[in-house]
PDB file of N, CA and C in Angstrom:
ATOM      1  N   SER H  30     106.331 103.686 117.692  1.00  0.00           N
ATOM      2  CA  SER H  30     107.171 102.530 117.461  1.00  0.00           C
ATOM      3  C   SER H  30     106.654 101.696 116.269  1.00  0.00           C
ATOM      4  N   LEU H  31     105.327 101.664 116.101  1.00  0.00           N
ATOM      5  CA  LEU H  31     104.760 100.918 114.980  1.00  0.00           C
ATOM      6  C   LEU H  31     105.169 101.546 113.645  1.00  0.00           C
ATOM      7  N   ALA H  32     105.079 102.866 113.563  1.00  0.00           N
ATOM      8  CA  ALA H  32     105.469 103.549 112.332  1.00  0.00           C
ATOM      9  C   ALA H  32     106.952 103.337 112.041  1.00  0.00           C
ATOM     10  N   LYS H  33     107.784 103.390 113.083  1.00  0.00           N
ATOM     11  CA  LYS H  33     109.225 103.167 112.886  1.00  0.00           C
ATOM     12  C   LYS H  33     109.475 101.769 112.337  1.00  0.00           C
ATOM     13  N   GLN H  34     108.808 100.781 112.907  1.00  0.00           N
ATOM     14  CA  GLN H  34     108.949  99.406 112.426  1.00  0.00           C
ATOM     15  C   GLN H  34     108.479  99.301 110.977  1.00  0.00           C
ATOM     16  N   ALA H  35     107.364  99.924 110.666  1.00  0.00           N
ATOM     17  CA  ALA H  35     106.816  99.852 109.308  1.00  0.00           C
ATOM     18  C   ALA H  35     107.757 100.496 108.297  1.00  0.00           C
ATOM     19  N   PHE H  36     108.287 101.665 108.636  1.00  0.00           N
ATOM     20  CA  PHE H  36     109.140 102.377 107.684  1.00  0.00           C
ATOM     21  C   PHE H  36     110.577 101.861 107.653  1.00  0.00           C
ATOM     22  N   ASP H  37     110.909 100.935 108.533  1.00  0.00           N
ATOM     23  CA  ASP H  37     112.210 100.269 108.469  1.00  0.00           C
ATOM     24  C   ASP H  37     112.199  99.123 107.453  1.00  0.00           C
ATOM     25  N   GLN H  38     111.033  98.795 106.929  1.00  0.00           N
ATOM     26  CA  GLN H  38     110.925  97.725 105.930  1.00  0.00           C
ATOM     27  C   GLN H  38     111.551  98.152 104.605  1.00  0.00           C
ATOM     28  N   PRO H  39     111.975  97.192 103.810  1.00  0.00           N
ATOM     29  CA  PRO H  39     112.403  97.542 102.450  1.00  0.00           C
ATOM     30  C   PRO H  39     111.210  98.066 101.646  1.00  0.00           C
ATOM     31  N   TYR H  40     111.484  98.974 100.728  1.00  0.00           N
ATOM     32  CA  TYR H  40     110.443  99.567  99.886  1.00  0.00           C
ATOM     33  C   TYR H  40     109.752  98.501  99.040  1.00  0.00           C
ATOM     34  N   ARG H  41     108.450  98.661  98.861  1.00  0.00           N
ATOM     35  CA  ARG H  41     107.674  97.819  97.950  1.00  0.00           C
ATOM     36  C   ARG H  41     106.859  98.724  97.035  1.00  0.00           C
ATOM     37  N   GLU H  42     106.669  98.321  95.795  1.00  0.00           N
ATOM     38  CA  GLU H  42     105.874  99.120  94.864  1.00  0.00           C
ATOM     39  C   GLU H  42     104.419  99.233  95.285  1.00  0.00           C
ATOM     40  N   THR H  43     103.967  98.353  96.157  1.00  0.00           N
ATOM     41  CA  THR H  43     102.582  98.404  96.629  1.00  0.00           C
ATOM     42  C   THR H  43     102.353  99.504  97.658  1.00  0.00           C
ATOM     43  N   PHE H  44     103.423 100.110  98.178  1.00  0.00           N
ATOM     44  CA  PHE H  44     103.270 101.209  99.123  1.00  0.00           C
ATOM     45  C   PHE H  44     102.802 102.451  98.370  1.00  0.00           C
ATOM     46  N   THR H  45     101.630 102.934  98.738  1.00  0.00           N
ATOM     47  CA  THR H  45     101.089 104.129  98.091  1.00  0.00           C
ATOM     48  C   THR H  45     100.994 105.312  99.044  1.00  0.00           C
ATOM     49  N   ASP H  46     100.983 105.036 100.336  1.00  0.00           N
ATOM     50  CA  ASP H  46     100.902 106.081 101.356  1.00  0.00           C
ATOM     51  C   ASP H  46     101.288 105.473 102.712  1.00  0.00           C
ATOM     52  N   ASP H  47     101.250 106.299 103.740  1.00  0.00           N
ATOM     53  CA  ASP H  47     101.629 105.816 105.077  1.00  0.00           C
ATOM     54  C   ASP H  47     100.761 104.637 105.511  1.00  0.00           C
ATOM     55  N   ALA H  48      99.471 104.702 105.196  1.00  0.00           N
ATOM     56  CA  ALA H  48      98.556 103.633 105.619  1.00  0.00           C
ATOM     57  C   ALA H  48      98.952 102.301 105.003  1.00  0.00           C
ATOM     58  N   SER H  49      99.333 102.301 103.736  1.00  0.00           N
ATOM     59  CA  SER H  49      99.699 101.033 103.089  1.00  0.00           C
ATOM     60  C   SER H  49     100.963 100.439 103.688  1.00  0.00           C
ATOM     61  N   VAL H  50     101.859 101.288 104.162  1.00  0.00           N
ATOM     62  CA  VAL H  50     103.086 100.805 104.814  1.00  0.00           C
ATOM     63  C   VAL H  50     102.735 100.133 106.144  1.00  0.00           C
ATOM     64  N   ILE H  51     101.858 100.746 106.913  1.00  0.00           N
ATOM     65  CA  ILE H  51     101.415 100.169 108.183  1.00  0.00           C
ATOM     66  C   ILE H  51     100.634  98.877 107.937  1.00  0.00           C
ATOM     67  N   GLU H  52      99.740  98.884 106.945  1.00  0.00           N
ATOM     68  CA  GLU H  52      98.942  97.692 106.636  1.00  0.00           C
ATOM     69  C   GLU H  52      99.811  96.504 106.244  1.00  0.00           C
ATOM     70  N   SER H  53     100.962  96.770 105.650  1.00  0.00           N
ATOM     71  CA  SER H  53     101.838  95.680 105.219  1.00  0.00           C
ATOM     72  C   SER H  53     102.355  94.851 106.400  1.00  0.00           C
ATOM     73  N   LEU H  54     102.272  95.402 107.596  1.00  0.00           N
ATOM     74  CA  LEU H  54     102.669  94.665 108.799  1.00  0.00           C
ATOM     75  C   LEU H  54     101.535  93.783 109.315  1.00  0.00           C
ATOM     76  N   GLY H  55     100.385  93.857 108.655  1.00  0.00           N
ATOM     77  CA  GLY H  55      99.232  93.082 109.095  1.00  0.00           C
ATOM     78  C   GLY H  55      98.316  93.853 110.020  1.00  0.00           C
ATOM     79  N   CYS H  56      98.579  95.138 110.182  1.00  0.00           N
ATOM     80  CA  CYS H  56      97.747  95.977 111.036  1.00  0.00           C
ATOM     81  C   CYS H  56      96.560  96.519 110.261  1.00  0.00           C
ATOM     82  N   GLN H  57      95.450  96.718 110.967  1.00  0.00           N
ATOM     83  CA  GLN H  57      94.268  97.303 110.345  1.00  0.00           C
ATOM     84  C   GLN H  57      94.334  98.817 110.494  1.00  0.00           C
ATOM     85  N   VAL H  58      94.056  99.526 109.408  1.00  0.00           N
ATOM     86  CA  VAL H  58      94.030 100.981 109.415  1.00  0.00           C
ATOM     87  C   VAL H  58      92.575 101.411 109.270  1.00  0.00           C
ATOM     88  N   THR H  59      92.153 102.369 110.073  1.00  0.00           N
ATOM     89  CA  THR H  59      90.780 102.847 110.056  1.00  0.00           C
ATOM     90  C   THR H  59      90.734 104.271 109.542  1.00  0.00           C
ATOM     91  N   MET H  60      89.801 104.531 108.652  1.00  0.00           N
ATOM     92  CA  MET H  60      89.598 105.884 108.129  1.00  0.00           C
ATOM     93  C   MET H  60      88.681 106.640 109.090  1.00  0.00           C
ATOM     94  N   VAL H  61      88.975 107.901 109.287  1.00  0.00           N
ATOM     95  CA  VAL H  61      88.123 108.761 110.097  1.00  0.00           C
ATOM     96  C   VAL H  61      87.829 110.034 109.311  1.00  0.00           C
ATOM     97  N   GLU H  62      86.687 110.631 109.596  1.00  0.00           N
ATOM     98  CA  GLU H  62      86.331 111.865 108.920  1.00  0.00           C
ATOM     99  C   GLU H  62      87.246 112.979 109.404  1.00  0.00           C
ATOM    100  N   GLY H  63      87.672 113.807 108.477  1.00  0.00           N
ATOM    101  CA  GLY H  63      88.568 114.898 108.833  1.00  0.00           C
ATOM    102  C   GLY H  63      88.132 116.202 108.190  1.00  0.00           C
ATOM    103  N   ASN H  64      88.966 117.194 108.298  1.00  0.00           N
ATOM    104  CA  ASN H  64      88.708 118.499 107.708  1.00  0.00           C
ATOM    105  C   ASN H  64      89.099 118.476 106.234  1.00  0.00           C
ATOM    106  N   ARG H  65      88.179 118.839 105.368  1.00  0.00           N
ATOM    107  CA  ARG H  65      88.415 118.816 103.926  1.00  0.00           C
ATOM    108  C   ARG H  65      89.580 119.725 103.514  1.00  0.00           C
ATOM    109  N   GLN H  66      89.840 120.767 104.277  1.00  0.00           N
ATOM    110  CA  GLN H  66      90.927 121.686 103.942  1.00  0.00           C
ATOM    111  C   GLN H  66      92.292 121.185 104.397  1.00  0.00           C
ATOM    112  N   ASN H  67      92.346 120.076 105.094  1.00  0.00           N
ATOM    113  CA  ASN H  67      93.610 119.493 105.527  1.00  0.00           C
ATOM    114  C   ASN H  67      94.156 118.655 104.370  1.00  0.00           C
ATOM    115  N   ILE H  68      94.723 119.338 103.388  1.00  0.00           N
ATOM    116  CA  ILE H  68      95.156 118.677 102.152  1.00  0.00           C
ATOM    117  C   ILE H  68      96.611 118.236 102.242  1.00  0.00           C
ATOM    118  N   LYS H  69      96.937 117.281 101.411  1.00  0.00           N
ATOM    119  CA  LYS H  69      98.297 116.773 101.319  1.00  0.00           C
ATOM    120  C   LYS H  69      99.069 117.659 100.334  1.00  0.00           C
ATOM    121  N   LEU H  70     100.212 118.159 100.733  1.00  0.00           N
ATOM    122  CA  LEU H  70     101.000 119.047  99.885  1.00  0.00           C
ATOM    123  C   LEU H  70     102.195 118.280  99.328  1.00  0.00           C
ATOM    124  N   THR H  71     102.032 117.769  98.105  1.00  0.00           N
ATOM    125  CA  THR H  71     103.102 116.969  97.516  1.00  0.00           C
ATOM    126  C   THR H  71     103.490 117.414  96.114  1.00  0.00           C
ATOM    127  N   THR H  72     102.664 118.217  95.482  1.00  0.00           N
ATOM    128  CA  THR H  72     102.950 118.633  94.111  1.00  0.00           C
ATOM    129  C   THR H  72     102.807 120.153  94.004  1.00  0.00           C
ATOM    130  N   PRO H  73     103.338 120.744  92.939  1.00  0.00           N
ATOM    131  CA  PRO H  73     103.145 122.188  92.732  1.00  0.00           C
ATOM    132  C   PRO H  73     101.656 122.575  92.661  1.00  0.00           C
ATOM    133  N   PHE H  74     100.825 121.708  92.098  1.00  0.00           N
ATOM    134  CA  PHE H  74      99.390 121.987  92.041  1.00  0.00           C
ATOM    135  C   PHE H  74      98.807 122.054  93.452  1.00  0.00           C
ATOM    136  N   ASP H  75      99.224 121.138  94.322  1.00  0.00           N
ATOM    137  CA  ASP H  75      98.764 121.151  95.711  1.00  0.00           C
ATOM    138  C   ASP H  75      99.123 122.483  96.377  1.00  0.00           C
ATOM    139  N   MET H  76     100.298 122.981  96.097  1.00  0.00           N
ATOM    140  CA  MET H  76     100.737 124.253  96.681  1.00  0.00           C
ATOM    141  C   MET H  76      99.865 125.398  96.184  1.00  0.00           C
ATOM    142  N   MET H  77      99.478 125.362  94.906  1.00  0.00           N
ATOM    143  CA  MET H  77      98.592 126.402  94.364  1.00  0.00           C
ATOM    144  C   MET H  77      97.249 126.384  95.090  1.00  0.00           C
ATOM    145  N   ILE H  78      96.708 125.194  95.319  1.00  0.00           N
ATOM    146  CA  ILE H  78      95.437 125.073  96.029  1.00  0.00           C
ATOM    147  C   ILE H  78      95.582 125.593  97.457  1.00  0.00           C
ATOM    148  N   ALA H  79      96.680 125.268  98.107  1.00  0.00           N
ATOM    149  CA  ALA H  79      96.918 125.739  99.478  1.00  0.00           C
ATOM    150  C   ALA H  79      96.981 127.273  99.515  1.00  0.00           C
ATOM    151  N   GLU H  80      97.660 127.859  98.546  1.00  0.00           N
ATOM    152  CA  GLU H  80      97.743 129.326  98.480  1.00  0.00           C
ATOM    153  C   GLU H  80      96.344 129.937  98.327  1.00  0.00           C
ATOM    154  N   LEU H  81      95.516 129.341  97.485  1.00  0.00           N
ATOM    155  CA  LEU H  81      94.148 129.845  97.308  1.00  0.00           C
ATOM    156  C   LEU H  81      93.363 129.745  98.607  1.00  0.00           C
ATOM    157  N   LEU H  82      93.509 128.609  99.307  1.00  0.00           N
ATOM    158  CA  LEU H  82      92.808 128.439 100.577  1.00  0.00           C
ATOM    159  C   LEU H  82      93.258 129.479 101.605  1.00  0.00           C
ATOM    160  N   ILE H  83      94.551 129.745 101.639  1.00  0.00           N
ATOM    161  CA  ILE H  83      95.090 130.719 102.601  1.00  0.00           C
ATOM    162  C   ILE H  83      94.540 132.120 102.308  1.00  0.00           C
ATOM    163  N   HIS H  84      94.525 132.491 101.036  1.00  0.00           N
ATOM    164  CA  HIS H  84      94.102 133.843 100.667  1.00  0.00           C
ATOM    165  C   HIS H  84      92.594 134.034 100.722  1.00  0.00           C
ATOM    166  N   ASN H  85      91.843 132.944 100.740  1.00  0.00           N
ATOM    167  CA  ASN H  85      90.383 133.038 100.781  1.00  0.00           C
ATOM    168  C   ASN H  85      89.817 132.677 102.141  1.00  0.00           C
ATOM    169  N   SER H  86      90.669 132.569 103.150  1.00  0.00           N
ATOM    170  CA  SER H  86      90.196 132.225 104.505  1.00  0.00           C
ATOM    171  C   SER H  86      89.769 133.460 105.252  1.00  0.00           C
TER     172      SER H  86
END
């Protein structure tokens, strides 16, 4: 429900990722350690890296 409320807001140029959208509501976002191979796939370059990871696993 928090994410739905956050993403129902009008767009702002300060939004850079999901965390910034949630933070705009005044909520604190905490970073946690994760798996380095859990990459964000948003560009053609990201897809190339993902393909390399898949073929070298």
